[in-house]
Amino acid sequence: MQISFENVSYWHARGNPFEHRALNRISLDIPPGQFVAVMGSAGSGKTTFAQMVNGLVFPHQGEVKVGSYRIIRKQKDLHFLRSDVGYVFQYPEHQVVGENVFEDISYGLQRFHHEEKHLSSLVRQMMEFVGLSYEEIKNRSPFRLSRGQMRRVALAGALITNPKILILDEPTVALDPKGRIDLLSLIKRLHEQERITIIYITHRLEEALEYAERIVVLEQGKVSADMKPCGVLARLQDLCRAGIVMTPQLHFMREANKILPIRIPDHVMKEQQLIDHIINLFQKSWEE
Amino acid sequence: MFEYLLIGRYIHKQSFVHRLDPRTKIIGICLFILLIFVTNSISVLIVQSAVLLVLFGITHLSFYFLWQGLKGVFPLITFVGLISLVSYQEGYLIWSVGPIEIYSEGIQLAILLPARFSLLIFSTSLLTLTTSSTELAFGFARVLRPLQYLGFPSEQFAFMITVSIRFIPTFLEELDIIVKAQTARGSGFNQGNMANRMKSFVSLIVLSMLLTLRRAEQLALALESRCYRGGVERNWRMTHQMGWRDGIAAIAILFLIMITIIYEL
């Protein structure tokens, strides 16, 4: 499903003293199957952007299209859009709808597709995919799970409708390092296997560099940078201005760029890649 | 969705109403609420509304903002008005069609009740919009202080009220997120049959209650970690002295009391 934003603006609490412009004339297209990391400081409009893709908020100006759906308040079939767009919220407890894990995961399927057949096998399949033991936790209350498990339940609940777009709003917040890496690997696997579009909201540049194919940086509701991960070094100033903390690796690369008498290519992002590149240069000059 | 509701919100300005002593505002609003529920005269309610509108006018807040805040509760107010119109059968019969009979007193009640509810919401919103939570806590603690001598835990009660008011916007923000999260999962708050809608609402209420209780527990721990002890009188960072503004406010409220007494007698 193609996502297209054309000159889109949105205000929170429009017309009252708490008014805040969340999106400011945003125009961008996301082709099907792309892994896009959306970054920016708090209040930059990341969540509003993602919620618009799901038809949870509607643009005040401009036009948003997701596949064949136009995101407008009067649109009747947004319910169907939501079955095609899975959304994992920042705090998984907000989207708990079932008394136990089984009910919670299967909820979307029953609501969107009214399917009762093969429910158990589908829930089992989803739970296994996200790394949860079906027999062990299917009857447990979602509130009795750890935060990492709850996040996996939320992910399974979003994936069970077989969405074409998956939105993840800071899914690694409050997870321990292992839980974070496990979840990210799972998302990467999902993207590689299913080729669904992933909109990944994060504050962590290292996650975006490692997993995304494209990085969109929002600053005060505007797109301040839209680039491939390999183009980050050239846009460091934009990132810093948008409040994104640089990774130690990027610091190293920036300093190396200043010191070394060679031009470091864009695709070289890590220390090891830089070492390999220098060795290659040496080998070439030696051969010559 | 709930971003336009006024109650519990505070907007910092330097207006006459903002500078009033919190005690004056609390006592004034309580008396005002008493007056709107005591009066049975539409003319008095009009005068009371006019006074409230003047007060709102001098807060430097926009009337559009007020309209946006109040229109959210209009369906409820209209419902109350309609119910009183058809259910109160006193006075003389004015109109009847089938089982529906409308009486003269019913019409009066259908105007009075919605007006009272609107004024109630408007006046309490005016209090919270112009008084910060610290000032509210101070005001409530001082107003309720005499009750301490009767064994009433006035400090704790004042603190409880202030915390409740302070958390209304936070609660509404969280509710908004929950509604969106559940909508994203297929809950139909505005679609499907009545049974499905009810089911969605029940799940929403249960979840918001659960999260509110969890938040309350965290707040209790946070207060304890900051050495809060109930029943011990607090020192206040701010001290308030009543001034000429409070005198004018007292005169205004006395004026309203007089008018109400004259009309009601």
Coordinates of C-alpha atoms in Angstrom, one line a residue:
Chain A
M1 CA 0.0 0.0 0.0
Q2 CA 1.4 3.3 -1.1
I3 CA 1.3 6.1 1.6
S4 CA 1.1 9.6 0.3
F5 CA 1.1 12.9 2.3
E6 CA 0.5 16.1 0.3
N7 CA 1.0 19.4 2.0
V8 CA -0.5 18.1 5.2
S9 CA -1.0 20.2 8.3
Y10 CA -2.5 19.3 11.6
W11 CA -3.1 21.3 14.9
H12 CA -3.7 19.8 18.3
A13 CA -6.5 21.7 20.2
R14 CA -7.0 24.0 17.3
G15 CA -8.4 27.4 18.2
N16 CA -7.7 27.3 21.9
P17 CA -4.8 28.5 24.1
F18 CA -3.2 25.0 24.1
E19 CA -3.1 25.0 20.2
H20 CA 0.0 23.3 18.9
R21 CA 0.9 22.7 15.3
A22 CA 1.8 19.1 15.1
L23 CA 2.3 18.8 11.4
N24 CA 3.4 21.6 9.1
R25 CA 2.8 21.2 5.4
I26 CA 4.3 17.7 5.2
S27 CA 4.7 16.1 1.7
L28 CA 6.2 12.7 1.3
D29 CA 5.5 9.3 -0.3
I30 CA 6.3 5.9 1.2
P31 CA 6.3 3.1 -1.4
P32 CA 5.0 -0.3 -0.4
G33 CA 7.5 -2.6 1.5
Q34 CA 9.8 0.2 2.7
F35 CA 11.2 0.2 6.2
V36 CA 11.0 3.9 7.3
A37 CA 12.3 5.2 10.6
V38 CA 10.6 8.4 11.7
M39 CA 12.7 10.4 14.1
G40 CA 12.5 13.7 15.9
S41 CA 12.5 15.1 19.4
A42 CA 9.4 14.9 21.7
G43 CA 6.5 17.0 20.2
S44 CA 8.0 17.0 16.7
G45 CA 4.8 15.3 15.2
K46 CA 6.0 11.7 14.8
T47 CA 3.0 10.1 16.5
T48 CA 0.5 12.4 14.8
F49 CA 2.1 11.4 11.5
A50 CA 1.7 7.7 12.3
Q51 CA -1.8 8.1 13.6
M52 CA -2.8 9.8 10.4
V53 CA -1.7 6.7 8.4
N54 CA -4.1 4.7 10.6
G55 CA -7.0 7.2 10.2
L56 CA -7.0 8.0 13.9
V57 CA -6.5 11.7 13.3
F58 CA -7.5 13.7 10.2
P59 CA -5.6 16.4 8.4
H60 CA -6.8 20.0 8.8
Q61 CA -5.1 20.9 5.5
G62 CA -3.7 18.8 2.7
E63 CA -4.4 15.3 1.7
V64 CA -3.4 11.9 3.0
K65 CA -3.9 8.7 1.0
V66 CA -3.1 5.2 2.1
G67 CA -3.6 2.8 -0.7
S68 CA -7.1 3.6 -2.1
Y69 CA -8.3 5.2 1.2
R70 CA -8.4 8.9 1.6
I71 CA -8.0 9.9 5.3
I72 CA -10.9 12.2 5.9
R73 CA -13.4 12.3 8.7
K74 CA -16.3 11.4 6.5
Q75 CA -14.6 8.3 5.1
K76 CA -16.9 5.4 6.0
D77 CA -14.6 2.5 5.4
L78 CA -11.7 3.5 7.7
H79 CA -12.5 0.3 9.6
F80 CA -11.2 -1.7 6.7
L81 CA -8.1 0.5 6.4
R82 CA -7.3 -0.3 10.0
S83 CA -7.3 -4.0 9.3
D84 CA -4.6 -3.3 6.7
V85 CA -2.6 -1.1 9.0
G86 CA -1.3 -2.7 12.2
Y87 CA -0.4 -0.2 15.0
V88 CA 1.6 -1.0 18.1
F89 CA 1.3 1.9 20.5
Q90 CA 4.1 3.2 22.7
Y91 CA 2.5 1.7 25.8
P92 CA 1.1 -1.7 25.0
E93 CA -1.2 -1.6 28.0
H94 CA -3.3 1.1 26.2
Q95 CA -4.4 -1.4 23.6
V96 CA -5.3 -4.3 25.7
V97 CA -8.8 -5.4 24.9
G98 CA -9.0 -9.0 26.0
E99 CA -9.2 -10.6 29.4
N100 CA -6.5 -13.1 28.5
V101 CA -3.7 -13.2 26.0
F102 CA -5.7 -15.5 23.6
E103 CA -8.7 -13.2 23.5
D104 CA -6.5 -10.1 23.2
I105 CA -4.5 -11.4 20.2
S106 CA -7.5 -12.8 18.4
Y107 CA -9.6 -9.6 18.9
G108 CA -8.6 -7.9 15.7
L109 CA -9.3 -10.9 13.6
Q110 CA -12.8 -11.2 15.1
R111 CA -13.5 -7.5 14.7
F112 CA -12.1 -7.0 11.2
H113 CA -12.6 -10.3 9.5
H114 CA -15.3 -11.9 11.7
E115 CA -13.3 -15.2 11.5
E116 CA -13.9 -17.9 14.0
K117 CA -12.4 -20.7 12.0
H118 CA -8.7 -21.6 12.6
L119 CA -8.6 -19.0 15.4
S120 CA -6.6 -21.1 17.7
S121 CA -4.1 -22.2 15.1
L122 CA -3.6 -18.6 13.9
V123 CA -3.1 -17.3 17.4
R124 CA -0.7 -20.1 18.1
Q125 CA 1.2 -19.3 14.9
M126 CA 1.4 -15.6 15.8
M127 CA 2.5 -16.2 19.3
E128 CA 5.2 -18.5 18.1
F129 CA 6.3 -16.0 15.5
V130 CA 6.7 -13.3 18.2
G131 CA 8.5 -15.7 20.5
L132 CA 5.8 -16.4 23.1
S133 CA 4.8 -19.9 24.4
Y134 CA 1.2 -20.6 23.4
E135 CA 0.5 -23.2 26.1
E136 CA 2.2 -21.2 28.8
I137 CA 0.6 -17.8 28.5
K138 CA -2.5 -18.0 26.4
N139 CA -4.8 -18.0 29.4
R140 CA -2.9 -15.3 31.4
S141 CA -4.1 -11.8 31.8
P142 CA -2.0 -9.4 29.6
F143 CA -1.5 -7.2 32.7
R144 CA 0.3 -10.1 34.4
L145 CA 3.0 -10.2 31.8
S146 CA 6.3 -8.4 31.7
R147 CA 6.6 -5.3 29.6
G148 CA 8.6 -7.1 26.9
Q149 CA 6.0 -9.9 26.8
M150 CA 3.2 -7.4 26.7
R151 CA 4.8 -5.7 23.7
R152 CA 5.1 -9.0 21.9
V153 CA 1.4 -9.7 22.6
A154 CA 0.6 -6.3 21.2
L155 CA 2.7 -7.0 18.1
A156 CA 1.0 -10.4 17.6
G157 CA -2.4 -8.7 18.0
A158 CA -1.4 -6.2 15.3
L159 CA 0.0 -8.9 13.0
I160 CA -2.9 -11.4 13.2
T161 CA -5.0 -9.4 10.6
N162 CA -2.1 -9.8 8.1
P163 CA -1.6 -6.0 7.7
K164 CA 0.2 -4.5 4.7
I165 CA 1.6 -1.6 6.9
L166 CA 2.9 -1.9 10.4
I167 CA 3.4 1.1 12.6
L168 CA 5.6 0.8 15.6
D169 CA 5.6 3.7 18.0
E170 CA 8.8 3.6 20.0
P171 CA 8.4 -0.2 20.6
T172 CA 11.7 -0.5 22.5
V173 CA 11.0 2.1 25.2
A174 CA 11.4 0.6 28.7
L175 CA 12.8 -2.7 27.4
D176 CA 16.1 -4.1 28.7
P177 CA 18.9 -4.3 26.1
K178 CA 18.3 -8.0 25.3
G179 CA 14.5 -7.5 25.0
R180 CA 15.3 -4.5 22.7
I181 CA 17.6 -6.5 20.4
D182 CA 15.2 -9.5 20.3
L183 CA 12.3 -7.3 19.4
L184 CA 14.2 -5.4 16.7
S185 CA 15.5 -8.7 15.2
L186 CA 11.9 -9.9 15.1
I187 CA 10.8 -6.8 13.3
K188 CA 13.6 -7.1 10.8
R189 CA 12.8 -10.7 10.2
L190 CA 9.2 -9.7 9.6
H191 CA 10.1 -7.1 7.1
E192 CA 12.5 -9.4 5.3
Q193 CA 10.0 -12.3 5.1
E194 CA 6.7 -10.5 4.5
R195 CA 8.0 -7.2 2.8
I196 CA 5.3 -5.2 4.6
T197 CA 5.8 -1.5 5.0
I198 CA 7.2 -0.6 8.4
I199 CA 6.9 2.8 10.0
Y200 CA 9.2 2.7 12.9
I201 CA 9.1 5.7 15.3
T202 CA 12.2 6.0 17.4
H203 CA 14.6 8.4 19.2
R204 CA 17.5 6.1 18.8
L205 CA 19.6 6.8 15.8
E206 CA 21.5 3.5 16.1
E207 CA 18.3 1.6 15.6
A208 CA 17.3 3.6 12.6
L209 CA 20.8 3.2 11.1
E210 CA 20.8 -0.5 11.7
Y211 CA 17.4 -1.5 10.5
A212 CA 15.7 1.2 8.4
E213 CA 16.0 1.7 4.6
R214 CA 15.0 5.3 4.9
I215 CA 15.1 7.9 7.7
V216 CA 12.6 10.7 7.9
V217 CA 13.4 13.4 10.5
L218 CA 10.7 15.7 11.8
E219 CA 11.4 19.0 13.4
Q220 CA 8.5 21.1 14.7
G221 CA 6.1 19.3 12.4
K222 CA 8.2 19.7 9.3
V223 CA 10.4 17.2 7.5
S224 CA 13.9 18.5 8.1
A225 CA 15.7 15.5 6.6
D226 CA 14.6 12.6 4.4
M227 CA 17.5 10.3 3.6
K228 CA 19.0 6.9 3.3
P229 CA 21.0 5.7 6.4
C230 CA 24.2 6.0 4.4
G231 CA 23.4 9.7 3.9
V232 CA 23.4 10.5 7.6
L233 CA 27.0 11.7 7.8
A234 CA 26.3 14.4 5.3
R235 CA 23.2 15.6 7.3
L236 CA 24.6 15.5 10.8
Q237 CA 23.8 19.2 11.4
D238 CA 20.1 18.6 10.5
L239 CA 20.0 15.7 12.9
C240 CA 21.5 17.7 15.8
R241 CA 19.2 20.6 15.2
A242 CA 16.2 18.2 15.3
G243 CA 17.4 17.1 18.8
I244 CA 18.7 13.6 17.8
V245 CA 21.6 12.3 19.8
M246 CA 24.5 11.1 17.7
T247 CA 25.8 7.6 18.2
P248 CA 29.5 7.1 19.3
Q249 CA 30.1 5.5 15.8
L250 CA 28.9 8.6 14.0
H251 CA 31.1 10.8 16.3
F252 CA 34.0 8.6 15.4
M253 CA 33.2 8.7 11.7
R254 CA 32.9 12.5 11.8
E255 CA 36.2 12.9 13.5
A256 CA 37.8 10.4 11.1
N257 CA 36.5 12.4 8.2
K258 CA 38.2 15.5 9.5
I259 CA 41.5 13.8 10.3
L260 CA 42.0 11.3 7.5
P261 CA 43.4 12.6 4.2
I262 CA 41.0 10.4 2.2
R263 CA 37.3 10.9 1.4
I264 CA 35.2 8.4 3.3
P265 CA 32.4 7.0 1.1
D266 CA 28.7 7.4 2.2
H267 CA 28.2 3.7 2.7
V268 CA 31.0 3.4 5.3
M269 CA 29.2 3.8 8.6
K270 CA 31.1 1.7 11.1
E271 CA 34.6 1.4 12.4
Q272 CA 35.1 -2.0 10.9
Q273 CA 33.9 -0.8 7.5
L274 CA 36.3 2.1 7.7
I275 CA 39.2 -0.2 8.5
D276 CA 38.3 -2.5 5.6
H277 CA 38.1 0.6 3.3
I278 CA 41.5 1.8 4.3
I279 CA 43.0 -1.7 3.9
N280 CA 41.4 -1.9 0.5
L281 CA 42.9 1.5 -0.5
F282 CA 46.4 0.3 0.7
Q283 CA 46.1 -2.9 -1.2
K284 CA 45.1 -1.0 -4.4
S285 CA 47.9 1.4 -4.1
W286 CA 50.4 -1.4 -3.3
E287 CA 49.2 -3.3 -6.4
E288 CA 49.6 -0.2 -8.5
Chain B
M1 CA -11.0 14.2 21.2
F2 CA -11.0 15.6 24.8
E3 CA -8.5 18.3 24.2
Y4 CA -11.2 21.0 24.2
L5 CA -12.7 20.2 27.6
L6 CA -12.1 23.1 30.0
I7 CA -12.4 21.6 33.5
G8 CA -9.2 21.0 35.3
R9 CA -7.1 23.2 33.0
Y10 CA -5.2 26.3 34.1
I11 CA -4.0 29.1 31.8
H12 CA -1.6 31.6 33.2
K13 CA -2.6 35.2 32.7
Q14 CA -2.4 38.4 34.7
S15 CA -6.0 39.3 34.8
F16 CA -8.2 40.6 37.6
V17 CA -9.7 37.2 38.1
H18 CA -6.3 35.4 38.1
R19 CA -5.1 37.8 40.8
L20 CA -8.0 37.2 43.1
D21 CA -7.2 35.4 46.3
P22 CA -7.9 31.6 45.8
R23 CA -10.1 31.7 48.9
T24 CA -12.3 34.4 47.4
K25 CA -12.6 32.4 44.2
I26 CA -13.5 29.2 46.0
I27 CA -16.1 30.7 48.3
G28 CA -17.4 32.9 45.5
I29 CA -17.9 30.0 43.1
C30 CA -19.5 27.8 45.9
L31 CA -22.0 30.6 46.7
F32 CA -22.6 31.1 43.0
I33 CA -23.4 27.4 42.5
L34 CA -25.7 27.5 45.5
L35 CA -27.5 30.5 44.0
I36 CA -28.0 28.9 40.6
F37 CA -29.6 25.9 42.2
V38 CA -31.7 28.0 44.6
T39 CA -33.3 30.2 42.1
N40 CA -36.3 29.3 40.1
S41 CA -36.4 32.5 38.1
I42 CA -35.1 32.6 34.5
S43 CA -34.5 36.3 34.8
V44 CA -32.2 35.8 37.8
L45 CA -30.3 33.0 35.9
I46 CA -29.8 35.5 33.0
V47 CA -28.3 38.1 35.4
Q48 CA -26.1 35.3 36.9
S49 CA -25.0 34.3 33.5
A50 CA -24.2 37.9 32.6
V51 CA -22.1 38.3 35.7
L52 CA -20.2 35.1 34.8
L53 CA -19.7 36.2 31.2
V54 CA -18.3 39.6 32.4
L55 CA -15.9 37.7 34.7
F56 CA -14.8 35.5 31.8
G57 CA -14.5 38.5 29.6
I58 CA -11.9 40.1 32.0
T59 CA -9.8 36.9 32.2
H60 CA -8.4 37.7 28.7
L61 CA -9.4 34.3 27.5
S62 CA -11.3 34.0 24.2
F63 CA -15.0 33.3 24.1
Y64 CA -14.4 30.9 21.2
F65 CA -12.3 28.8 23.6
L66 CA -15.2 28.8 26.0
W67 CA -17.6 27.8 23.3
Q68 CA -15.4 24.9 22.3
G69 CA -15.1 23.7 25.8
L70 CA -18.8 23.8 26.5
K71 CA -20.1 22.4 23.3
G72 CA -18.7 18.9 24.2
V73 CA -21.3 18.7 27.0
F74 CA -24.2 20.1 25.0
P75 CA -25.6 16.7 24.0
L76 CA -25.9 15.7 27.7
I77 CA -27.4 19.1 28.6
T78 CA -29.9 18.8 25.8
F79 CA -30.8 15.3 26.9
V80 CA -31.5 16.6 30.4
G81 CA -33.6 19.4 29.0
L82 CA -35.7 17.1 26.8
I83 CA -36.3 14.6 29.7
S84 CA -37.5 17.4 32.0
L85 CA -39.7 18.8 29.2
V86 CA -41.7 15.6 28.7
S87 CA -41.6 14.1 32.3
Y88 CA -42.5 17.1 34.5
Q89 CA -46.3 17.4 34.5
E90 CA -47.1 20.4 36.6
G91 CA -48.9 23.7 35.7
Y92 CA -51.3 23.8 32.8
L93 CA -51.2 21.7 29.7
I94 CA -49.8 23.5 26.7
W95 CA -49.4 20.9 24.0
S96 CA -50.1 17.2 23.6
V97 CA -49.4 14.7 20.9
G98 CA -50.0 11.0 21.5
P99 CA -48.5 10.0 24.9
I100 CA -46.3 13.2 25.0
E101 CA -47.8 16.0 27.1
I102 CA -46.0 19.3 27.6
Y103 CA -46.9 21.4 30.7
S104 CA -46.0 25.0 31.5
E105 CA -43.8 24.0 34.4
G106 CA -42.1 21.4 32.3
I107 CA -41.0 24.1 29.8
Q108 CA -39.6 26.2 32.7
L109 CA -37.7 23.2 34.1
A110 CA -36.4 22.4 30.6
I111 CA -34.9 25.8 30.5
L112 CA -33.7 26.0 34.1
L113 CA -32.0 22.6 34.4
P114 CA -29.8 22.9 31.3
A115 CA -29.0 26.5 32.2
R116 CA -28.0 25.4 35.7
F117 CA -25.8 22.6 34.4
S118 CA -24.1 24.9 31.9
L119 CA -23.5 27.5 34.6
L120 CA -22.2 24.9 36.9
I121 CA -19.6 23.7 34.3
F122 CA -18.8 27.2 33.3
S123 CA -18.3 28.5 36.8
T124 CA -16.1 25.6 37.9
S125 CA -14.1 25.8 34.7
L126 CA -13.6 29.5 35.4
L127 CA -12.2 28.6 38.8
T128 CA -9.7 26.0 37.5
L129 CA -8.8 28.1 34.4
T130 CA -7.7 31.0 36.5
T131 CA -6.3 29.2 39.6
S132 CA -3.1 27.1 39.6
S133 CA -3.2 23.8 41.4
T134 CA -0.9 25.1 44.2
E135 CA -3.2 28.1 44.7
L136 CA -6.2 25.8 44.7
A137 CA -4.6 23.6 47.3
F138 CA -3.8 26.6 49.4
G139 CA -7.4 28.0 49.0
F140 CA -9.1 24.7 49.8
A141 CA -6.9 24.1 52.9
R142 CA -7.6 27.6 54.2
V143 CA -11.3 27.5 53.5
L144 CA -11.8 24.2 55.1
R145 CA -9.5 25.0 58.1
P146 CA -12.3 25.8 60.6
L147 CA -13.6 22.2 60.1
Q148 CA -10.4 20.9 61.6
Y149 CA -11.7 21.8 65.0
L150 CA -14.5 19.4 64.4
G151 CA -12.1 16.6 63.7
F152 CA -12.5 16.9 59.9
P153 CA -9.2 16.1 58.0
S154 CA -9.4 19.4 56.1
E155 CA -5.7 19.4 54.9
Q156 CA -6.0 15.9 53.4
F157 CA -9.4 16.7 51.9
A158 CA -8.1 19.9 50.3
F159 CA -5.1 18.0 48.9
M160 CA -7.4 15.2 47.6
I161 CA -9.6 17.7 45.8
T162 CA -6.6 19.5 44.3
V163 CA -5.0 16.3 43.1
S164 CA -8.3 15.2 41.6
I165 CA -8.7 18.4 39.7
R166 CA -5.0 18.5 38.7
F167 CA -5.3 15.0 37.2
I168 CA -8.5 15.6 35.1
P169 CA -6.6 16.7 32.0
T170 CA -4.0 13.9 32.4
F171 CA -6.8 11.4 32.7
L172 CA -8.5 12.8 29.6
E173 CA -5.3 12.7 27.6
E174 CA -4.8 9.1 28.6
L175 CA -8.4 8.3 27.8
D176 CA -7.8 9.8 24.3
I177 CA -4.8 7.6 23.7
I178 CA -6.8 4.5 24.9
V179 CA -9.7 5.3 22.6
K180 CA -7.3 5.7 19.6
A181 CA -5.4 2.5 20.6
Q182 CA -8.6 0.5 20.8
T183 CA -10.0 2.1 17.6
A184 CA -6.8 1.0 15.8
R185 CA -7.5 -2.6 17.0
G186 CA -11.0 -2.5 15.6
S187 CA -13.2 -1.3 18.5
G188 CA -16.1 0.5 17.1
F189 CA -17.2 3.3 19.4
N190 CA -19.1 4.9 16.6
Q191 CA -20.0 2.0 14.5
G192 CA -21.5 -1.5 14.6
N193 CA -24.6 -2.6 16.5
M194 CA -25.5 -1.4 20.0
A195 CA -24.1 -4.6 21.6
N196 CA -20.7 -4.1 20.0
R197 CA -20.6 -0.4 21.0
M198 CA -21.5 -1.2 24.6
K199 CA -18.8 -3.9 24.6
S200 CA -16.2 -1.4 23.4
F201 CA -17.3 1.1 26.0
V202 CA -17.1 -1.4 28.8
S203 CA -13.6 -2.4 27.8
L204 CA -12.7 1.3 27.6
I205 CA -14.1 2.0 31.1
V206 CA -12.5 -1.1 32.7
L207 CA -9.1 -0.3 31.1
S208 CA -9.2 3.4 32.1
M209 CA -10.2 2.5 35.6
L210 CA -7.4 0.1 35.9
L211 CA -4.8 2.5 34.6
T212 CA -6.1 5.3 36.8
L213 CA -5.8 3.1 39.9
R214 CA -2.3 2.2 38.8
R215 CA -1.5 5.9 38.4
A216 CA -3.0 6.6 41.9
E217 CA -0.8 3.9 43.4
Q218 CA 2.3 5.4 41.7
L219 CA 1.3 8.9 42.9
A220 CA 0.9 7.6 46.5
L221 CA 4.4 6.1 46.4
A222 CA 5.9 9.3 44.8
L223 CA 4.3 11.4 47.6
E224 CA 5.6 9.1 50.3
S225 CA 9.1 9.2 48.8
R226 CA 8.9 13.0 49.0
C227 CA 8.0 12.8 52.7
Y228 CA 4.3 13.7 52.4
R229 CA 2.4 13.0 55.6
G230 CA -1.3 13.3 55.8
G231 CA -2.7 15.1 58.7
V232 CA 0.3 17.3 59.3
E233 CA -0.1 21.0 58.4
R234 CA 2.0 22.1 55.5
N235 CA 4.0 25.2 55.1
W236 CA 3.0 27.2 52.1
R237 CA 5.5 28.6 49.7
M238 CA 3.1 31.4 48.9
T239 CA 1.1 33.6 51.2
H240 CA -2.0 35.4 50.0
Q241 CA -3.3 38.6 51.3
M242 CA -6.8 39.7 50.5
G243 CA -6.9 43.0 48.7
W244 CA -9.2 45.5 46.9
R245 CA -9.9 43.0 44.1
D246 CA -11.4 40.6 46.7
G247 CA -13.5 43.4 48.0
I248 CA -15.0 44.0 44.5
A249 CA -15.6 40.3 44.1
A250 CA -17.4 40.1 47.5
I251 CA -19.6 43.1 46.5
A252 CA -20.5 41.3 43.2
I253 CA -21.4 38.1 44.9
L254 CA -23.5 40.1 47.5
F255 CA -25.2 41.8 44.6
L256 CA -26.1 38.4 43.2
I257 CA -27.4 37.1 46.6
M258 CA -29.5 40.3 47.0
I259 CA -31.0 39.9 43.5
T260 CA -31.8 36.2 44.2
I261 CA -33.4 36.9 47.5
I262 CA -35.5 39.8 46.1
Y263 CA -36.8 37.6 43.2
E264 CA -37.3 34.5 45.3
L265 CA -39.2 36.3 48.0

